[in-house]
Every structure is written in structure tokens, then in C-alpha cells.
Short mmCIF file of N, CA and C in Angstrom, two decimals:
data_model
loop_
_atom_site.label_atom_id
_atom_site.label_comp_id
_atom_site.label_asym_id
_atom_site.label_seq_id
_atom_site.Cartn_x
_atom_site.Cartn_y
_atom_site.Cartn_z
N MET A 1 -6.01 -5.05 0.50
CA MET A 1 -6.74 -4.13 0.88
C MET A 1 -8.05 -4.87 0.87
N ASN A 2 -8.96 -4.49 2.10
CA ASN A 2 -10.41 -5.36 2.11
C ASN A 2 -11.13 -4.04 1.05
N THR A 3 -12.32 -5.14 0.81
CA THR A 3 -12.91 -4.15 -0.38
C THR A 3 -14.39 -4.31 0.12
N ASN A 4 -14.74 -4.57 1.11
CA ASN A 4 -16.15 -4.22 2.06
C ASN A 4 -15.90 -4.22 3.33
N PHE A 5 -16.67 -2.82 3.49
CA PHE A 5 -16.54 -2.06 4.87
C PHE A 5 -17.88 -1.79 5.80
N LEU A 6 -17.72 -1.62 6.80
CA LEU A 6 -18.84 -1.41 7.65
C LEU A 6 -18.78 -0.29 7.85
N TYR A 7 -19.81 0.96 8.00
CA TYR A 7 -19.68 2.31 8.60
C TYR A 7 -20.26 2.33 10.67
N LEU A 8 -19.81 2.72 11.59
CA LEU A 8 -20.54 2.44 12.37
C LEU A 8 -20.13 3.65 12.93
N HIS A 9 -21.11 3.60 13.76
CA HIS A 9 -21.33 5.13 14.62
C HIS A 9 -21.06 4.97 16.08
N CYS A 10 -19.60 5.60 16.89
CA CYS A 10 -19.69 5.61 17.93
C CYS A 10 -18.93 6.94 18.50
N ASP A 11 -18.32 6.73 20.10
CA ASP A 11 -18.41 7.94 21.03
C ASP A 11 -16.83 8.30 20.08
N GLU A 12 -16.12 9.40 21.40
CA GLU A 12 -15.01 10.16 20.52
C GLU A 12 -13.78 9.21 20.52
N HIS A 13 -14.20 8.24 21.15
CA HIS A 13 -12.52 7.66 21.87
C HIS A 13 -12.88 6.53 21.41
N ARG A 14 -14.24 5.78 20.93
CA ARG A 14 -14.39 4.45 19.94
C ARG A 14 -14.00 3.37 20.56
N THR A 15 -14.99 3.52 21.63
CA THR A 15 -14.96 2.57 22.91
C THR A 15 -15.81 1.18 22.34
N ASN A 16 -15.18 0.15 22.21
CA ASN A 16 -15.93 -0.83 22.05
C ASN A 16 -18.08 -1.44 22.12
N SER A 17 -18.03 -1.02 23.07
CA SER A 17 -19.18 -0.33 23.96
C SER A 17 -20.01 0.44 22.86
N SER A 18 -19.17 1.22 22.01
CA SER A 18 -20.09 2.16 21.73
C SER A 18 -20.37 2.20 19.96
N MET A 19 -19.87 0.95 19.37
CA MET A 19 -19.93 1.16 18.33
C MET A 19 -21.60 0.34 18.53
N ASP A 20 -21.91 1.15 17.66
CA ASP A 20 -23.24 1.14 16.81
C ASP A 20 -23.86 0.27 15.62
N VAL A 21 -23.21 -1.66 15.76
CA VAL A 21 -23.17 -1.88 14.35
C VAL A 21 -23.96 -2.27 13.55
N VAL A 22 -25.66 -1.33 13.29
CA VAL A 22 -25.92 -1.46 13.04
C VAL A 22 -26.66 -0.12 13.03
N CYS A 23 -26.66 1.04 12.55
CA CYS A 23 -26.39 2.18 12.34
C CYS A 23 -27.46 2.63 10.85
N ASP A 24 -26.60 1.84 10.21
CA ASP A 24 -27.14 1.87 8.65
C ASP A 24 -27.45 0.59 8.29
N ASN A 25 -27.34 -0.56 8.63
CA ASN A 25 -28.05 -1.80 8.19
C ASN A 25 -27.27 -2.26 6.56
N TYR A 26 -26.17 -1.55 6.35
CA TYR A 26 -25.36 -1.99 5.55
C TYR A 26 -23.71 -2.33 5.41
N LEU A 27 -23.06 -3.24 4.75
CA LEU A 27 -22.30 -3.83 4.23
C LEU A 27 -22.13 -3.40 2.85
N TYR A 28 -20.59 -2.11 2.53
CA TYR A 28 -20.33 -1.45 1.97
C TYR A 28 -19.55 -2.26 1.35
N SER A 29 -19.59 -2.49 -0.48
CA SER A 29 -18.81 -3.33 -1.23
C SER A 29 -18.71 -2.51 -2.62
N GLY A 30 -17.03 -3.28 -3.19
CA GLY A 30 -17.08 -2.42 -4.43
C GLY A 30 -17.14 -0.85 -4.30
N VAL A 31 -16.83 -1.04 -6.34
CA VAL A 31 -17.09 0.57 -6.06
C VAL A 31 -18.39 1.20 -5.81
N ALA A 32 -19.45 0.66 -6.47
CA ALA A 32 -20.64 1.10 -5.83
C ALA A 32 -20.71 1.17 -4.51
N GLY A 33 -20.56 0.33 -3.86
CA GLY A 33 -20.41 0.21 -2.85
C GLY A 33 -19.67 2.02 -1.68
N LEU A 34 -18.07 1.79 -2.37
CA LEU A 34 -17.60 2.47 -1.59
C LEU A 34 -18.49 4.19 -2.21
N LYS A 35 -19.21 4.34 -2.99
CA LYS A 35 -19.85 5.44 -3.25
C LYS A 35 -21.14 6.04 -2.71
N ALA A 36 -21.98 4.64 -1.95
CA ALA A 36 -22.88 4.48 -1.10
C ALA A 36 -21.92 4.95 0.37
N LEU A 37 -20.43 4.35 0.57
CA LEU A 37 -20.26 4.30 1.97
C LEU A 37 -20.48 6.13 1.96
N TRP A 38 -19.33 6.75 0.61
CA TRP A 38 -19.61 8.18 0.89
C TRP A 38 -20.42 8.61 1.33
N ARG A 39 -21.16 8.52 0.04
CA ARG A 39 -23.13 9.64 0.42
C ARG A 39 -23.33 9.47 2.14
N ALA A 40 -22.82 7.88 3.03
CA ALA A 40 -23.17 7.96 4.27
C ALA A 40 -22.68 8.83 4.50
N ILE A 41 -21.49 9.17 4.90
CA ILE A 41 -20.32 9.69 5.37
C ILE A 41 -20.29 11.08 5.27
N LYS A 42 -21.21 11.68 4.10
CA LYS A 42 -20.79 13.15 3.35
C LYS A 42 -21.87 13.65 4.74
N ARG A 43 -23.92 12.59 4.45
CA ARG A 43 -24.54 12.90 4.98
C ARG A 43 -24.39 13.22 6.20
N ASP A 44 -23.42 12.34 6.94
CA ASP A 44 -23.77 12.90 8.39
C ASP A 44 -22.67 13.66 8.86
N ILE A 45 -21.74 13.97 7.36
CA ILE A 45 -20.59 15.07 8.18
C ILE A 45 -21.70 16.68 8.26
N GLU A 46 -22.81 16.55 6.48
CA GLU A 46 -23.62 17.66 6.76
C GLU A 46 -24.30 18.18 7.70
N ASP A 47 -25.01 16.87 8.27
CA ASP A 47 -25.85 17.12 9.26
C ASP A 47 -25.00 16.88 11.06
N GLY A 48 -23.97 16.56 11.21
CA GLY A 48 -23.42 17.22 12.20
C GLY A 48 -23.13 15.88 13.40
N VAL A 49 -23.48 14.94 12.66
CA VAL A 49 -23.25 13.50 12.96
C VAL A 49 -22.00 13.28 13.62
N ILE A 50 -20.86 13.36 12.55
CA ILE A 50 -19.94 12.71 12.76
C ILE A 50 -18.84 14.30 12.75
N LYS A 51 -17.77 14.54 13.19
CA LYS A 51 -16.82 15.79 12.89
C LYS A 51 -15.53 14.77 11.79
N VAL A 52 -14.95 16.06 11.27
CA VAL A 52 -14.14 15.45 10.47
C VAL A 52 -12.88 17.08 10.90
N SER A 53 -11.55 16.36 10.81
CA SER A 53 -10.31 17.49 11.29
C SER A 53 -8.78 16.93 11.05
N GLY A 54 -8.12 17.80 10.01
CA GLY A 54 -6.86 17.72 9.75
C GLY A 54 -6.92 17.67 8.03
N ILE A 55 -8.17 17.35 7.46
CA ILE A 55 -7.93 16.68 6.43
C ILE A 55 -9.24 17.73 5.65
N PRO A 56 -8.83 18.23 4.44
CA PRO A 56 -9.88 18.97 3.75
C PRO A 56 -10.76 17.72 3.53
N ILE A 57 -12.07 18.16 3.01
CA ILE A 57 -13.53 17.33 2.58
C ILE A 57 -13.13 16.83 1.20
N PRO A 58 -12.52 17.07 0.35
CA PRO A 58 -12.90 17.06 -0.78
C PRO A 58 -11.12 15.88 -0.72
N LYS A 59 -10.51 15.98 -0.59
CA LYS A 59 -9.06 14.41 0.16
C LYS A 59 -9.83 13.65 0.68
N LEU A 60 -10.79 13.54 2.05
CA LEU A 60 -11.27 12.44 2.69
C LEU A 60 -11.99 11.47 1.73
N ARG A 61 -12.80 12.50 1.07
CA ARG A 61 -13.56 11.89 0.12
C ARG A 61 -12.92 11.05 -0.88
N LEU A 62 -11.43 11.12 -1.66
CA LEU A 62 -10.95 10.59 -2.20
C LEU A 62 -10.24 9.39 -1.47
N MET A 63 -9.96 9.91 -0.37
CA MET A 63 -9.63 8.61 0.32
C MET A 63 -10.36 7.66 0.71
N ILE A 64 -11.47 7.89 0.32
CA ILE A 64 -12.86 6.86 0.52
C ILE A 64 -12.67 6.38 -0.98
N LEU A 65 -12.89 7.34 -1.48
CA LEU A 65 -13.58 6.23 -2.55
C LEU A 65 -12.46 5.89 -3.55
N ILE A 66 -11.16 5.87 -3.44
CA ILE A 66 -9.87 5.69 -4.44
C ILE A 66 -8.94 5.08 -3.47
N GLY A 67 -9.04 5.65 -2.24
CA GLY A 67 -7.75 5.31 -1.56
C GLY A 67 -8.07 3.36 -0.72
N ASN A 68 -7.64 4.25 0.92
CA ASN A 68 -8.39 2.55 1.89
C ASN A 68 -8.69 3.68 2.65
N PRO A 69 -10.27 3.62 2.47
CA PRO A 69 -11.53 4.07 3.84
C PRO A 69 -11.04 4.01 4.99
N GLU A 70 -10.34 2.59 5.64
CA GLU A 70 -10.21 3.23 6.88
C GLU A 70 -9.21 3.65 7.07
N GLU A 71 -8.11 4.34 6.53
CA GLU A 71 -7.14 5.39 6.93
C GLU A 71 -8.11 7.06 7.09
N ALA A 72 -9.00 6.30 6.68
CA ALA A 72 -10.34 7.81 7.00
C ALA A 72 -10.15 8.26 8.58
N ASN A 73 -10.34 6.80 9.17
CA ASN A 73 -10.38 7.14 10.56
C ASN A 73 -9.72 7.92 11.21
N ASP A 74 -8.25 8.16 10.73
CA ASP A 74 -7.32 8.96 11.86
C ASP A 74 -8.09 10.78 11.15
N TYR A 75 -9.22 10.64 10.43
CA TYR A 75 -9.39 11.98 10.64
C TYR A 75 -11.45 12.24 10.64
N ILE A 76 -11.97 11.39 10.84
CA ILE A 76 -12.91 11.24 11.31
C ILE A 76 -13.59 11.24 13.17
N LYS A 77 -13.97 11.48 13.38
CA LYS A 77 -15.10 11.60 14.63
C LYS A 77 -16.21 11.32 14.71
N TYR A 78 -16.75 10.43 15.81
CA TYR A 78 -17.69 9.76 16.56
C TYR A 78 -18.41 8.89 14.78
N ALA A 79 -17.36 8.22 14.04
CA ALA A 79 -17.78 7.39 12.93
C ALA A 79 -16.58 6.01 13.15
N PHE A 80 -16.71 5.28 12.63
CA PHE A 80 -15.42 4.26 12.50
C PHE A 80 -15.72 3.53 11.25
N ILE A 81 -14.62 3.27 10.41
CA ILE A 81 -15.27 2.57 9.56
C ILE A 81 -14.00 1.40 9.33
N LEU A 82 -14.40 -0.03 9.71
CA LEU A 82 -14.01 -1.36 9.64
C LEU A 82 -14.23 -2.20 8.48
N GLY A 83 -12.54 -2.16 7.97
CA GLY A 83 -12.78 -3.15 6.64
C GLY A 83 -12.50 -4.47 6.81
N LEU A 84 -13.73 -5.16 6.18
CA LEU A 84 -13.56 -6.92 6.79
C LEU A 84 -13.01 -7.34 4.91
N GLU A 85 -12.38 -8.76 4.88
CA GLU A 85 -11.65 -9.43 4.05
C GLU A 85 -13.20 -10.55 3.95
N LYS A 86 -12.99 -11.39 2.29
CA LYS A 86 -13.91 -11.35 1.48
C LYS A 86 -13.11 -12.62 1.80
N VAL A 87 -13.60 -13.91 2.49
CA VAL A 87 -13.15 -14.97 2.59
C VAL A 87 -12.97 -16.29 1.56
N ILE A 88 -14.79 -16.45 1.20
CA ILE A 88 -15.26 -16.91 -0.37
C ILE A 88 -15.15 -16.21 -1.29
#
């Protein structure tokens, strides 16, 4: 599993041209990074920037914090979590 993640805003179809690669200027890495990623997602949910469907928010939180954050893409709209492999 990837341990580094980017969090991107996008349109509902996740087209490449809509991906905002600098929406928050962070690379989320490790346990502290996953906690920060969850805080960013939670803030966007509360602010109505992204939408969640098909999963309770507590379950989404666990998926991001202790599961595979990329699997959350199946349940969020207007955002995308991109996993990056560490090469060195």
C-alpha cells in the first residue's frame, strides 16, 4: 500500500483537467499525515466542498486513518486521493 498521498479537488467526473494539484500544497505521509489528511477532508465535508455518499462518515474516517485512503475515492465526490509510492 502507498504511504504518501495527495488530496485533490476535482469535478464530479474526476477529469484530469479538473484536478487541482495544489489545492492544499501538502503531501500526506505516515500516521501524522493520515491524521492531517482526515482533518482536511472533514473540513471540506463540513464546508460543503466535497460530498460523501454510500458510507457513514465514521467508517470513511477509519478507511482513511487505518485502511487504504485511496478506497475512499469510491465514496467521495469532488475530490480525489492519489497514492504515491516512495522510491527512495
